[in-house]
Amino acid sequence: MNPLLKEIRHNPLLWLLAFVPVLFAAQKLKPEAHTLLFVLSVMAVVPLAALLSHATESVAAKTGDTVGGLLNATLGNLTELVIALTALHAGQYMLVKASIAGAIVTNTLFMLGASFLLGGLKHRVQEYNRASARLQAGLLFLATVAILIPSAVTEADSVAGSAYTATLSVGLSVLLIAAYGLGLLFSLKTHREFFAGAEHAEAGEAPWPLGLALATLAGVTVLVALVSEVFVESVQHAAVAFGMTPAFVGFIVVALVGGAAEMASAFSAARKNRLDLSVGIALGSASQIALFVAPVLVLLSYVIGPAPMTLQFWPGAVVMMLIAAMTASLVTNSGRSAWFIGVLVLMVYLIFAMTLYLLPPKSASEGATPHKTTERAIQRAHDEGKFTSLDATAPERSLCCANFS
């Protein structure tokens, strides 16, 4: 524990860990103070993200940047998975899909672009393993194609009903999970020599012992999940107080806070000229959400959800995810980066953020299930053909009216 305590004493940012117990106490004493809980949850996530970043770098020093990036992406995505499972159980399918699409776009554009920018400002030109980046970008493009198909088929053929879309989504989910597993086998087992990170001469601090790093990762991940749960409960009410649209909150704010831990690791690695780790975290996290988290949520909706969820997203989200995947594939093709490349990628993200802030997307998937509706009634309506996707039948409605009220 000595390295951990020493790091907390010498890093002023980690002094903000005091906000973690304050947040939980405020949640118990004043659960209705949503704006206060929102601010405290953001303040609590920041030091937890920094601590998770240091622990991840220590693990990566022992296992290599490829495994370290995969581990960080997996632990970081636990937050998004917990948030999505909670919303899935409540029938808030629009919120689930907004968090999935937002996390994919944020990780691909904001995290990757900011890593290029921060690393390039310090090191002028940086190099990273092009094969690893192209593999992750290819997997991400595959996932966006699979997400595009249900929406495209439904738009082209109005006869295609919800039962067809649900069946297609299940089949696509199985294919995506299989592709993700084969991708791990390819990069970590059969062709691992092609994905080794580049050696960097810059020396860093002595890494923590592996046992302490893994224990810190586990403990901090649990705390991040708990803090994120409080954040999600308060963010919709706080959005009204701060004048933010619900679409902007679901797609941008929730994704940024949910991925804060991964971003801290990616940005720190980029500044230390370990861009392999940064790219692995950014693209690895995005492809993991698209290829594993989203399909798993579709399958779990048959178990814990009030009705089956599909991979049918509203058109705006599909376009943004597709552009994000193509952008990642384009900028990582050379295996080299400079700060202006990061600016270009961030500009694409800012275009999306401004669009969502000013003009929320239309409702384009299953809406939220009213709290008083029973599962039996939902299933009966579904069997009678009344429970259909809003993509083909619903009039234009804002995301605010769909599920964030």
CSV table of C-alpha atoms in Angstrom, one decimal, residues 80-293:
chain,number,residue,atom,x,y,z
A,80,GLU,CA,-21.2,1.9,-19.5
A,81,LEU,CA,-22.4,-1.6,-19.1
A,82,VAL,CA,-23.7,-0.9,-15.5
A,83,ILE,CA,-25.5,2.2,-16.8
A,84,ALA,CA,-27.0,0.4,-19.7
A,85,LEU,CA,-28.1,-2.6,-17.7
A,86,THR,CA,-29.9,-0.3,-15.3
A,87,ALA,CA,-31.7,1.5,-18.1
A,88,LEU,CA,-32.4,-1.8,-19.9
A,89,HIS,CA,-34.2,-3.2,-16.9
A,90,ALA,CA,-36.3,-0.1,-16.7
A,91,GLY,CA,-37.2,-0.3,-20.3
A,92,GLN,CA,-35.4,2.9,-21.2
A,93,TYR,CA,-34.2,1.6,-24.6
A,94,MET,CA,-33.6,5.0,-26.1
A,95,LEU,CA,-31.3,5.9,-23.2
A,96,VAL,CA,-29.5,2.6,-23.7
A,97,LYS,CA,-28.9,3.2,-27.4
A,98,ALA,CA,-28.0,6.9,-26.8
A,99,SER,CA,-25.3,5.8,-24.3
A,100,ILE,CA,-24.0,3.1,-26.7
A,101,ALA,CA,-23.8,5.4,-29.7
A,102,GLY,CA,-22.4,8.2,-27.6
A,103,ALA,CA,-19.7,6.0,-26.1
A,104,ILE,CA,-18.6,4.7,-29.5
A,105,VAL,CA,-18.4,8.2,-31.1
A,106,THR,CA,-16.8,9.8,-28.0
A,107,ASN,CA,-14.1,7.1,-27.7
A,108,THR,CA,-13.4,7.1,-31.4
A,109,LEU,CA,-13.3,10.8,-32.0
A,110,PHE,CA,-12.8,12.7,-28.7
A,111,MET,CA,-10.4,10.3,-26.9
A,112,LEU,CA,-8.4,9.5,-30.0
A,113,GLY,CA,-8.2,13.1,-31.2
A,114,ALA,CA,-7.3,14.5,-27.8
A,115,SER,CA,-4.6,11.9,-27.4
A,116,PHE,CA,-3.1,12.9,-30.7
A,117,LEU,CA,-3.3,16.5,-29.8
A,118,LEU,CA,-1.8,16.2,-26.3
A,119,GLY,CA,0.9,13.8,-27.4
A,120,GLY,CA,1.8,15.9,-30.5
A,121,LEU,CA,2.2,19.1,-28.5
A,122,LYS,CA,4.9,17.5,-26.4
A,123,HIS,CA,6.6,15.1,-28.9
A,124,ARG,CA,6.0,16.8,-32.3
A,125,VAL,CA,5.7,13.5,-34.3
A,126,GLN,CA,4.6,10.2,-32.7
A,127,GLU,CA,4.5,6.7,-34.1
A,128,TYR,CA,2.4,3.7,-33.1
A,129,ASN,CA,1.6,0.3,-34.3
A,130,ARG,CA,-0.4,0.7,-37.5
A,131,ALA,CA,-1.5,-2.9,-37.6
A,132,SER,CA,-3.2,-2.8,-34.2
A,133,ALA,CA,-4.9,0.5,-35.0
A,134,ARG,CA,-6.2,-0.8,-38.4
A,135,LEU,CA,-7.5,-4.0,-36.8
A,136,GLN,CA,-9.5,-2.0,-34.2
A,137,ALA,CA,-10.8,0.4,-36.9
A,138,GLY,CA,-11.8,-2.5,-39.1
A,139,LEU,CA,-13.7,-4.2,-36.3
A,140,LEU,CA,-15.4,-0.9,-35.5
A,141,PHE,CA,-16.4,-0.5,-39.1
A,142,LEU,CA,-17.8,-4.0,-39.1
A,143,ALA,CA,-20.0,-3.2,-36.1
A,144,THR,CA,-21.3,0.0,-37.7
A,145,VAL,CA,-22.3,-1.9,-40.8
A,146,ALA,CA,-24.2,-4.4,-38.6
A,147,ILE,CA,-26.0,-1.6,-36.8
A,148,LEU,CA,-26.8,0.1,-40.1
A,149,ILE,CA,-28.5,-3.0,-41.6
A,150,PRO,CA,-31.6,-3.1,-39.3
A,151,SER,CA,-32.3,0.6,-39.8
A,152,ALA,CA,-31.7,0.4,-43.6
A,153,VAL,CA,-33.9,-2.6,-44.1
A,154,THR,CA,-36.8,-1.2,-42.1
A,155,GLU,CA,-36.6,2.2,-43.9
A,156,ALA,CA,-36.5,0.4,-47.3
A,157,ASP,CA,-39.3,-2.1,-46.6
A,158,SER,CA,-42.1,-0.8,-44.4
A,159,VAL,CA,-43.6,-4.3,-44.3
A,160,ALA,CA,-40.7,-5.5,-42.2
A,161,GLY,CA,-42.2,-5.7,-38.7
A,162,SER,CA,-40.8,-5.7,-35.2
A,163,ALA,CA,-40.6,-9.5,-35.1
A,164,TYR,CA,-38.3,-9.5,-38.2
A,165,THR,CA,-36.1,-6.7,-36.8
A,166,ALA,CA,-35.8,-8.5,-33.4
A,167,THR,CA,-34.8,-11.8,-35.0
A,168,LEU,CA,-32.3,-10.0,-37.3
A,169,SER,CA,-30.8,-8.2,-34.3
A,170,VAL,CA,-30.3,-11.4,-32.4
A,171,GLY,CA,-28.5,-13.0,-35.4
A,172,LEU,CA,-26.3,-10.0,-35.9
A,173,SER,CA,-25.5,-9.9,-32.2
A,174,VAL,CA,-24.2,-13.4,-32.3
A,175,LEU,CA,-22.1,-12.6,-35.3
A,176,LEU,CA,-20.6,-9.5,-33.7
A,177,ILE,CA,-19.7,-11.4,-30.5
A,178,ALA,CA,-18.1,-14.1,-32.6
A,179,ALA,CA,-16.1,-11.5,-34.6
A,180,TYR,CA,-14.9,-9.8,-31.4
A,181,GLY,CA,-13.8,-13.2,-29.9
A,182,LEU,CA,-11.9,-14.1,-33.1
A,183,GLY,CA,-10.3,-10.6,-33.1
A,184,LEU,CA,-9.0,-11.2,-29.6
A,185,LEU,CA,-7.7,-14.6,-30.7
A,186,PHE,CA,-6.0,-13.1,-33.7
A,187,SER,CA,-4.3,-10.1,-31.9
A,188,LEU,CA,-3.4,-11.8,-28.6
A,189,LYS,CA,-2.6,-15.4,-29.7
A,190,THR,CA,-2.1,-16.4,-33.3
A,191,HIS,CA,-0.5,-13.1,-34.7
A,192,ARG,CA,0.5,-11.3,-31.5
A,193,GLU,CA,3.9,-10.5,-32.9
A,194,PHE,CA,2.3,-8.0,-35.3
A,195,PHE,CA,0.6,-6.1,-32.5
A,196,ALA,CA,3.5,-5.4,-30.2
A,197,GLY,CA,3.9,-1.8,-29.1
A,198,ALA,CA,6.8,0.2,-30.2
A,199,GLU,CA,9.7,0.7,-27.8
A,200,HIS,CA,9.9,4.2,-26.4
A,201,ALA,CA,13.1,5.6,-24.9
A,202,GLU,CA,11.4,7.9,-22.4
A,203,ALA,CA,11.6,6.6,-18.9
A,204,GLY,CA,8.8,7.0,-16.5
A,205,GLU,CA,8.2,6.4,-12.9
A,206,ALA,CA,8.7,3.0,-11.3
A,207,PRO,CA,5.5,1.0,-11.9
A,208,TRP,CA,3.5,-0.3,-8.9
A,209,PRO,CA,3.7,-4.0,-8.0
A,210,LEU,CA,1.3,-6.0,-10.2
A,211,GLY,CA,-0.8,-7.2,-7.2
A,212,LEU,CA,-1.3,-3.6,-6.0
A,213,ALA,CA,-2.1,-2.4,-9.5
A,214,LEU,CA,-4.7,-5.1,-10.1
A,215,ALA,CA,-6.3,-4.6,-6.7
A,216,THR,CA,-6.5,-0.8,-7.3
A,217,LEU,CA,-8.0,-1.5,-10.7
A,218,ALA,CA,-10.7,-3.7,-9.2
A,219,GLY,CA,-11.5,-1.3,-6.3
A,220,VAL,CA,-11.6,1.9,-8.4
A,221,THR,CA,-13.7,0.2,-11.0
A,222,VAL,CA,-16.4,-0.6,-8.4
A,223,LEU,CA,-16.3,3.0,-7.1
A,224,VAL,CA,-16.5,4.4,-10.6
A,225,ALA,CA,-19.6,2.3,-11.3
A,226,LEU,CA,-21.2,3.4,-8.1
A,227,VAL,CA,-20.4,7.1,-8.7
A,228,SER,CA,-21.7,6.8,-12.3
A,229,GLU,CA,-25.0,5.4,-11.1
A,230,VAL,CA,-25.5,8.5,-9.0
A,231,PHE,CA,-24.5,10.6,-11.9
A,232,VAL,CA,-27.0,9.0,-14.2
A,233,GLU,CA,-29.8,9.4,-11.7
A,234,SER,CA,-29.1,13.1,-11.3
A,235,VAL,CA,-27.9,14.2,-14.7
A,236,GLN,CA,-31.3,14.5,-16.4
A,237,HIS,CA,-32.6,16.8,-13.6
A,238,ALA,CA,-29.4,18.8,-13.5
A,239,ALA,CA,-29.6,19.2,-17.3
A,240,VAL,CA,-32.7,21.3,-16.9
A,241,ALA,CA,-30.9,23.5,-14.4
A,242,PHE,CA,-27.9,24.0,-16.7
A,243,GLY,CA,-30.0,24.5,-19.8
A,244,MET,CA,-28.7,21.4,-21.7
A,245,THR,CA,-30.8,19.4,-24.0
A,246,PRO,CA,-31.5,15.8,-23.1
A,247,ALA,CA,-30.0,14.6,-26.4
A,248,PHE,CA,-26.8,16.4,-25.7
A,249,VAL,CA,-26.7,15.0,-22.1
A,250,GLY,CA,-27.3,11.4,-23.3
A,251,PHE,CA,-25.0,11.4,-26.2
A,252,ILE,CA,-22.2,13.7,-25.0
A,253,VAL,CA,-22.2,14.3,-21.2
A,254,VAL,CA,-23.0,10.8,-20.1
A,255,ALA,CA,-20.4,9.4,-22.6
A,256,LEU,CA,-17.7,11.8,-21.4
A,257,VAL,CA,-18.2,11.1,-17.7
A,258,GLY,CA,-18.6,7.4,-18.2
A,259,GLY,CA,-15.3,7.2,-20.1
A,260,ALA,CA,-13.4,9.6,-17.8
A,261,ALA,CA,-11.3,6.8,-16.4
A,262,GLU,CA,-10.2,5.5,-19.9
A,263,MET,CA,-9.6,9.1,-21.1
A,264,ALA,CA,-7.3,9.8,-18.2
A,265,SER,CA,-5.2,6.7,-19.0
A,266,ALA,CA,-5.1,7.5,-22.8
A,267,PHE,CA,-4.1,11.1,-22.3
A,268,SER,CA,-1.4,10.3,-19.8
A,269,ALA,CA,0.0,7.6,-22.0
A,270,ALA,CA,0.1,10.0,-25.0
A,271,ARG,CA,2.0,12.6,-23.0
A,272,LYS,CA,4.5,9.9,-22.1
A,273,ASN,CA,5.0,9.0,-25.8
A,274,ARG,CA,3.2,5.7,-25.4
A,275,LEU,CA,0.7,6.3,-28.2
A,276,ASP,CA,0.2,2.5,-28.7
A,277,LEU,CA,-1.5,2.4,-25.4
A,278,SER,CA,-3.6,5.5,-26.1
A,279,VAL,CA,-4.8,4.2,-29.5
A,280,GLY,CA,-5.4,0.8,-28.0
A,281,ILE,CA,-7.6,2.3,-25.3
A,282,ALA,CA,-9.6,4.6,-27.6
A,283,LEU,CA,-10.3,2.3,-30.5
A,284,GLY,CA,-10.3,-0.9,-28.3
A,285,SER,CA,-13.0,0.6,-26.1
A,286,ALA,CA,-15.1,1.8,-29.0
A,287,SER,CA,-14.9,-1.6,-30.8
A,288,GLN,CA,-15.6,-3.5,-27.6
A,289,ILE,CA,-18.8,-1.5,-27.0
A,290,ALA,CA,-19.9,-2.0,-30.6
A,291,LEU,CA,-18.9,-5.6,-30.9
A,292,PHE,CA,-19.6,-7.0,-27.4
A,293,VAL,CA,-21.5,-4.6,-25.1
